[in-house]
Amino acid sequence: MDSHNTAGTHRAGRPAAVPAPSRNTLTDTFDRPLRDLRISVTDRCNFRCTYCMPKEVFGKDFQFLERAQLLSFGEIHRLVRLFRDHGVEKIRITGGEPLVRRKLERLVEMLAYWDDLDLTLTTNGSLLKQKARDLRSAGLKRITVSLDSLDDPVFKAMNDVDFPVEKVLEGIEEAAAAGFAPIKVNMVVKRGVNEHSVAPMARFFKDRGHILRFIEFMDVGATNGWKMEYVVPSRELVQIINRELPIEPLHPNYRGEVAERWRYKDGTGEVGFISSVTQAFCRDCTRARLSAEGQLYTCLFATRGTDFRVPLRSGASDDEVSQLIAKVWTARGDRYSEIRTAETAKLRKVEMSYIGG
Ligand code: SAM
């Protein structure tokens, strides 16, 4: 153990129960209900963000999943139906880059069948200009776009495929025109790489009605060379912004909200801070993650998942699949971010591009 265990300084401790369940809620060993399911629809991405899918690892020879290994839309739909029965209220479609999966609008349409489902998607925005309207008319409710800088050379160096900022901004504009509002914009901040982009990003998105959220660089996966010294703590980011654009804290929308919300004192909107490293929020974590090939994970920092594809493809009944979901969730005791150390950071955790962000 070492001094890198900065996790949990604020909200840490033994995870406590989150609010009262509505449907047939499952709770884990810390009384946390299952509320959200993040579904990765592909492990492929057209970016090679240095902190997520570094080129040296995810190069030409990297073995991505074959098409037949991916869960079909029908299989995903069936799982969502069963997860809903266990109390899941929110679905986030992610990846890899979800918009590289062919005919994704079709999956959105299938999942939009459930009106009360909070159906959302996270994208790098590169294909959003072409797809925003179709996604909206298919029934997607909300969208989050990742963008790490407005400074073209910095952004290009981070996505490592020479992708320009302008095209992501066009995608965001098109999504707004298609009716998505507010759009959330996620920025990962890495020390020495893009912290000087923090204030310009805040300034830019502040008056446009979009909600910018800053994410601390995390030790997800095992290939991104994470070190504590690269993390810019949210507390520092608050100061950077506050110096120029005064902000004050807001109450969370609901307990378990990932981002801490702050608003501009001039009333022009809000920003969020996702502090998975310096202010762990495991105690409120209600999320499960399904990989593109049907492995279920109960923590972003997991080393192992549970296979659902084999049961799905070998004739398991709804009851059997449902019981498997219950078995996994009720056994869950994950609280990785609260016990993070430099040692745990070296574990062979599953990659974020595979498990879904
Ligand atoms: N391709 C989509 C995108 O770019 O939004 C979805 C998948 S991506 C893995 C989801 C989010 O995870 C992105 O906002 C990305 O910046 C973030 N992310 C990836 N690696 C990260 C890391 N090491 N620390 C913090 N955030 C990370």
Coordinates of C-alpha atoms and ligand atoms in Angstrom, one line a residue:
M1 CA 0.0 0.0 0.0
D2 CA 1.2 3.5 -0.6
S3 CA 0.4 7.1 -0.6
H4 CA -1.5 6.7 -3.8
N5 CA -4.5 5.6 -1.9
T6 CA -6.2 9.0 -2.1
A7 CA -9.5 7.4 -3.0
G8 CA -12.4 7.9 -0.8
T9 CA -11.3 11.0 1.0
H10 CA -14.7 12.6 0.7
R11 CA -17.5 10.1 0.1
A12 CA -15.7 6.9 1.0
G13 CA -16.4 4.4 3.7
R14 CA -18.6 1.4 3.7
P15 CA -21.0 1.6 0.9
A16 CA -24.4 2.6 2.1
A17 CA -27.8 1.9 0.6
V18 CA -29.3 4.1 -2.1
P19 CA -33.0 5.1 -2.3
A20 CA -35.9 2.8 -2.2
P21 CA -36.4 0.4 -5.1
S22 CA -39.4 0.5 -7.3
R23 CA -39.5 -2.7 -9.4
N24 CA -38.3 -6.1 -8.3
T25 CA -35.1 -4.6 -7.2
L26 CA -32.0 -6.7 -6.6
T27 CA -29.5 -5.4 -4.1
D28 CA -25.9 -6.3 -3.7
T29 CA -23.9 -7.1 -0.6
F30 CA -23.8 -3.4 0.2
D31 CA -27.5 -2.9 -0.4
R32 CA -26.9 -1.1 -3.7
P33 CA -29.7 -1.7 -6.2
L34 CA -29.2 -2.5 -9.8
R35 CA -30.4 0.6 -11.7
D36 CA -28.2 1.2 -14.7
L37 CA -26.9 -1.0 -17.5
R38 CA -24.2 0.1 -19.8
I39 CA -24.1 -1.8 -23.0
S40 CA -21.0 -1.9 -25.2
V41 CA -22.1 -2.7 -28.7
T42 CA -18.6 -2.9 -30.1
D43 CA -15.0 -3.1 -28.9
R44 CA -13.8 -1.2 -31.9
C45 CA -13.2 2.5 -32.1
N46 CA -12.1 4.9 -34.9
F47 CA -10.1 6.9 -32.3
R48 CA -6.9 5.8 -30.5
C49 CA -7.1 8.0 -27.5
T50 CA -3.8 7.7 -25.8
Y51 CA -5.4 7.3 -22.3
C52 CA -7.9 4.6 -23.5
M53 CA -6.8 2.7 -26.6
P54 CA -3.1 3.5 -27.1
K55 CA -1.9 2.7 -30.7
E56 CA 1.0 0.6 -29.5
V57 CA -1.5 -1.9 -28.0
F58 CA -4.5 -1.5 -30.2
G59 CA -2.6 -1.5 -33.5
K60 CA -3.0 -3.4 -36.7
D61 CA -2.5 -6.8 -35.1
F62 CA -4.9 -6.3 -32.3
Q63 CA -7.5 -9.0 -32.3
F64 CA -10.9 -7.3 -32.0
L65 CA -14.1 -9.3 -31.6
E66 CA -15.5 -11.0 -34.7
R67 CA -19.0 -10.1 -35.8
A68 CA -20.4 -13.5 -34.7
Q69 CA -19.0 -12.9 -31.2
L70 CA -21.0 -9.8 -30.8
L71 CA -24.4 -10.0 -29.1
S72 CA -27.1 -9.4 -31.7
F73 CA -29.6 -6.6 -31.3
G74 CA -32.2 -9.3 -30.5
E75 CA -30.0 -10.8 -27.8
I76 CA -29.4 -7.3 -26.3
H77 CA -33.1 -6.5 -26.4
R78 CA -33.9 -9.7 -24.6
L79 CA -31.4 -9.0 -21.9
V80 CA -32.6 -5.5 -21.4
R81 CA -36.1 -6.9 -20.9
L82 CA -34.8 -9.2 -18.2
F83 CA -32.7 -6.5 -16.6
R84 CA -35.7 -4.2 -16.5
D85 CA -37.6 -6.8 -14.5
H86 CA -34.8 -6.5 -11.9
G87 CA -35.2 -2.8 -11.6
V88 CA -32.9 -1.3 -14.3
E89 CA -34.2 2.1 -15.3
K90 CA -31.4 3.5 -17.4
I91 CA -29.5 2.1 -20.4
R92 CA -26.4 3.7 -21.8
I93 CA -25.2 2.5 -25.2
T94 CA -21.5 2.7 -25.4
G95 CA -18.3 1.0 -26.7
G96 CA -15.7 1.2 -28.2
E97 CA -17.4 3.8 -30.4
P98 CA -21.0 2.8 -30.6
L99 CA -21.7 4.7 -33.8
V100 CA -19.3 2.4 -35.7
R101 CA -21.7 -0.5 -35.1
R102 CA -23.9 -0.9 -38.2
K103 CA -27.5 0.1 -38.0
L104 CA -27.3 1.1 -34.4
E105 CA -30.5 3.1 -34.9
R106 CA -32.3 -0.2 -35.2
L107 CA -31.2 -1.2 -31.7
V108 CA -32.2 2.2 -30.4
E109 CA -35.6 1.8 -31.9
M110 CA -35.9 -1.6 -30.3
L111 CA -35.0 -0.4 -26.8
A112 CA -37.1 2.8 -27.2
Y113 CA -40.1 0.5 -27.1
W114 CA -39.9 0.9 -23.3
D115 CA -41.1 4.5 -22.8
D116 CA -40.0 4.8 -19.2
L117 CA -36.4 3.7 -19.9
D118 CA -33.9 6.5 -19.8
L119 CA -32.1 5.6 -23.0
T120 CA -28.8 7.3 -23.6
L121 CA -25.6 7.0 -25.6
T122 CA -22.0 8.0 -25.3
T123 CA -20.0 8.8 -28.4
N124 CA -16.8 10.5 -29.5
G125 CA -18.9 12.6 -31.9
S126 CA -17.0 11.7 -35.0
L127 CA -20.0 10.3 -36.8
L128 CA -22.7 12.3 -35.0
K129 CA -23.3 14.8 -37.8
Q130 CA -24.5 12.0 -40.1
K131 CA -26.3 10.0 -37.4
A132 CA -27.9 12.5 -34.9
R133 CA -31.2 12.8 -36.6
D134 CA -31.7 9.1 -37.2
L135 CA -30.8 8.4 -33.6
R136 CA -33.3 11.0 -32.4
S137 CA -36.1 9.7 -34.5
A138 CA -35.3 6.1 -33.4
G139 CA -36.1 7.3 -29.9
L140 CA -32.8 8.0 -28.3
K141 CA -33.5 10.3 -25.4
R142 CA -30.1 11.7 -24.4
I143 CA -26.6 11.9 -25.7
T144 CA -23.1 12.4 -24.2
V145 CA -20.2 13.5 -26.4
S146 CA -16.6 13.1 -25.4
L147 CA -14.3 16.0 -26.3
D148 CA -11.0 16.6 -24.5
S149 CA -9.9 19.9 -25.9
L150 CA -10.8 22.8 -28.3
D151 CA -7.2 23.1 -29.2
D152 CA -6.8 21.2 -32.4
P153 CA -3.2 20.0 -32.0
V154 CA -3.9 18.9 -28.4
F155 CA -7.1 17.1 -29.4
K156 CA -5.4 15.5 -32.4
A157 CA -2.6 14.3 -30.2
M158 CA -5.0 12.9 -27.7
N159 CA -7.3 11.0 -30.2
D160 CA -4.1 10.0 -32.1
V161 CA -5.9 9.7 -35.4
D162 CA -5.6 13.3 -36.4
F163 CA -9.3 13.9 -36.0
P164 CA -10.1 17.7 -35.9
V165 CA -12.1 19.4 -33.1
E166 CA -14.3 21.1 -35.7
K167 CA -16.0 17.9 -36.8
V168 CA -16.9 17.0 -33.3
L169 CA -18.4 20.4 -32.8
E170 CA -20.4 20.0 -36.0
G171 CA -21.7 16.7 -34.6
I172 CA -22.7 18.4 -31.3
E173 CA -24.5 21.1 -33.3
E174 CA -26.3 18.6 -35.4
A175 CA -27.4 16.7 -32.3
A176 CA -28.7 19.9 -30.8
A177 CA -30.6 20.7 -34.0
A178 CA -32.1 17.2 -33.9
G179 CA -33.5 18.0 -30.5
F180 CA -31.1 16.5 -27.9
A181 CA -30.9 18.9 -25.0
P182 CA -29.0 19.3 -22.8
I183 CA -26.1 17.6 -24.4
K184 CA -23.4 16.5 -22.0
V185 CA -19.8 16.9 -23.1
N186 CA -17.2 14.8 -21.3
M187 CA -13.6 15.9 -21.0
V188 CA -10.9 13.7 -19.6
V189 CA -8.2 15.8 -18.0
K190 CA -4.7 14.5 -17.9
R191 CA -2.0 16.5 -16.2
G192 CA 0.6 17.9 -18.6
V193 CA -1.6 17.1 -21.6
N194 CA -4.7 19.2 -21.6
E195 CA -5.3 21.0 -18.3
H196 CA -4.8 24.3 -20.1
S197 CA -7.9 23.4 -22.2
V198 CA -10.1 23.4 -19.1
A199 CA -11.0 27.1 -18.9
P200 CA -11.5 27.5 -22.7
M201 CA -13.8 24.5 -22.7
A202 CA -15.8 25.9 -19.9
R203 CA -16.0 29.3 -21.5
F204 CA -17.1 27.8 -24.8
F205 CA -19.8 25.4 -23.6
K206 CA -21.1 27.7 -20.9
D207 CA -23.4 29.8 -23.0
R208 CA -24.4 27.1 -25.4
G209 CA -26.7 25.2 -23.1
H210 CA -24.6 22.0 -23.0
I211 CA -23.3 20.6 -19.8
L212 CA -19.5 20.1 -19.6
R213 CA -18.2 17.4 -17.3
F214 CA -14.7 16.9 -16.3
I215 CA -13.5 13.4 -15.7
E216 CA -10.4 12.5 -13.7
F217 CA -8.0 10.3 -15.6
M218 CA -8.6 6.8 -14.3
D219 CA -6.6 3.6 -14.1
V220 CA -9.1 1.7 -16.2
G221 CA -7.7 -1.3 -18.1
A222 CA -4.1 -2.2 -18.0
T223 CA -2.5 -0.4 -20.9
N224 CA -2.9 3.3 -20.4
G225 CA 0.1 3.9 -18.2
W226 CA -1.9 5.5 -15.4
K227 CA -0.1 7.2 -12.6
M228 CA -1.5 9.2 -9.8
E229 CA 0.6 12.2 -10.9
Y230 CA -1.3 12.4 -14.2
V231 CA -4.6 12.9 -12.3
V232 CA -5.8 16.5 -12.0
P233 CA -8.1 16.4 -8.9
S234 CA -11.6 17.9 -9.5
R235 CA -10.9 20.2 -6.6
E236 CA -8.1 21.8 -8.6
L237 CA -10.4 22.0 -11.7
V238 CA -13.0 23.8 -9.6
Q239 CA -10.4 26.4 -8.7
I240 CA -9.2 26.9 -12.3
I241 CA -12.8 27.5 -13.5
N242 CA -13.8 29.6 -10.5
R243 CA -11.0 32.0 -11.0
E244 CA -12.5 33.1 -14.3
L245 CA -16.1 32.0 -14.2
P246 CA -17.5 31.9 -10.7
I247 CA -19.3 28.7 -9.8
E248 CA -21.1 27.3 -6.8
P249 CA -22.1 23.7 -5.9
L250 CA -25.6 22.4 -6.7
H251 CA -27.5 19.6 -5.0
P252 CA -27.4 16.3 -6.9
N253 CA -30.4 15.4 -9.0
Y254 CA -30.5 12.1 -7.3
R255 CA -28.4 10.1 -5.0
G256 CA -25.8 8.1 -6.8
E257 CA -25.4 10.7 -9.6
V258 CA -21.9 10.2 -11.0
A259 CA -21.0 13.8 -11.5
E260 CA -20.9 16.5 -8.8
R261 CA -22.8 19.4 -10.2
W262 CA -21.8 23.1 -10.0
R263 CA -23.6 26.1 -11.5
Y264 CA -22.3 29.3 -12.9
K265 CA -23.2 32.1 -10.5
D266 CA -24.4 34.3 -13.5
G267 CA -27.1 31.7 -14.1
T268 CA -25.8 30.6 -17.5
G269 CA -25.7 26.8 -16.8
E270 CA -23.7 24.2 -15.0
V271 CA -20.6 22.0 -15.1
G272 CA -20.0 18.6 -13.6
F273 CA -17.0 16.9 -12.0
I274 CA -16.5 13.1 -12.1
S275 CA -14.0 12.3 -9.5
S276 CA -13.7 8.6 -9.5
V277 CA -10.1 8.8 -8.3
T278 CA -10.1 11.5 -5.6
Q279 CA -13.7 11.3 -4.4
A280 CA -14.7 7.7 -4.9
F281 CA -18.5 7.1 -5.3
C282 CA -18.6 3.3 -5.1
R283 CA -21.1 3.5 -2.2
D284 CA -23.7 4.8 -4.7
C285 CA -22.8 2.8 -7.7
T286 CA -25.8 1.1 -9.2
R287 CA -24.2 0.2 -12.6
A288 CA -23.6 -3.0 -14.4
R289 CA -21.8 -3.3 -17.7
L290 CA -22.3 -5.7 -20.5
S291 CA -19.5 -6.2 -23.0
A292 CA -20.1 -6.4 -26.7
E293 CA -19.8 -10.2 -26.5
G294 CA -22.1 -10.6 -23.5
Q295 CA -19.8 -10.6 -20.5
L296 CA -21.4 -9.0 -17.5
Y297 CA -19.2 -6.9 -15.2
T298 CA -20.2 -5.3 -11.9
C299 CA -17.4 -2.7 -11.8
L300 CA -15.5 -0.6 -14.3
F301 CA -12.3 -1.8 -12.7
A302 CA -13.2 -5.5 -12.8
T303 CA -10.8 -8.2 -13.8
R304 CA -13.5 -10.8 -14.5
G305 CA -17.0 -11.0 -15.9
T306 CA -19.8 -13.5 -16.2
D307 CA -20.7 -14.9 -19.6
F308 CA -24.3 -14.4 -20.8
R309 CA -23.8 -15.3 -24.4
V310 CA -23.5 -19.0 -24.0
P311 CA -26.7 -19.3 -22.0
L312 CA -28.4 -17.0 -24.5
R313 CA -27.3 -19.1 -27.4
S314 CA -27.8 -22.5 -25.8
G315 CA -31.5 -22.1 -25.2
A316 CA -31.6 -20.8 -21.6
S317 CA -35.1 -19.8 -20.5
D318 CA -36.0 -16.3 -19.4
D319 CA -36.1 -17.6 -15.9
E320 CA -32.6 -19.1 -16.1
V321 CA -31.1 -15.9 -17.5
S322 CA -32.9 -13.8 -14.9
Q323 CA -31.6 -16.0 -12.1
L324 CA -28.1 -15.6 -13.5
I325 CA -28.5 -11.8 -13.4
A326 CA -29.7 -12.1 -9.8
K327 CA -26.8 -14.4 -8.8
V328 CA -24.2 -12.0 -10.2
W329 CA -25.7 -8.8 -8.6
T330 CA -26.5 -10.2 -5.2
A331 CA -22.9 -11.5 -4.9
R332 CA -21.5 -8.1 -5.9
G333 CA -19.1 -6.5 -3.4
D334 CA -17.0 -4.2 -5.7
R335 CA -15.7 -1.0 -4.3
Y336 CA -12.5 -0.6 -6.3
S337 CA -12.2 3.2 -6.3
E338 CA -12.4 3.3 -2.6
I339 CA -9.6 0.8 -2.1
R340 CA -7.4 2.0 -5.1
T341 CA -3.7 1.9 -4.5
A342 CA -0.7 2.0 -6.9
E343 CA -0.7 -1.8 -6.5
T344 CA -4.4 -2.3 -7.5
A345 CA -3.8 0.0 -10.4
K346 CA -1.4 -2.6 -11.9
L347 CA -4.1 -5.4 -11.9
R348 CA -5.0 -6.8 -15.3
K349 CA -8.3 -5.0 -15.4
V350 CA -10.5 -5.3 -18.4
E351 CA -10.1 -2.6 -21.0
M352 CA -12.6 0.3 -21.0
S353 CA -13.0 0.0 -24.8
Y354 CA -14.1 -3.6 -24.3
I355 CA -16.3 -3.2 -21.2
G356 CA -17.9 0.1 -22.3
G357 CA -17.3 3.5 -20.8
Ligands
SAM1 N1 -16.3 6.0 -27.8 C1 -17.2 6.6 -26.9 C2 -16.7 7.9 -26.4 O1 -15.6 8.3 -26.8 O2 -17.4 8.6 -25.6 C3 -17.7 5.7 -25.8 C4 -16.7 4.9 -25.1 S1 -15.4 5.8 -24.2 C5 -14.5 4.4 -23.5 C6 -16.3 6.5 -22.9 C7 -15.7 7.6 -22.1 O3 -14.7 7.0 -21.3 C8 -15.1 8.7 -22.9 O4 -15.6 9.9 -22.4 C9 -13.6 8.6 -22.6 O5 -13.0 9.8 -22.7 C10 -13.7 8.0 -21.2 N2 -12.4 7.4 -20.8 C11 -11.7 6.4 -21.5 N3 -10.6 6.1 -20.8 C12 -10.6 6.8 -19.7 C13 -9.7 7.0 -18.6 N4 -8.5 6.3 -18.5 N5 -10.0 7.8 -17.6 C14 -11.1 8.5 -17.7 N6 -12.0 8.5 -18.7 C15 -11.7 7.6 -19.7

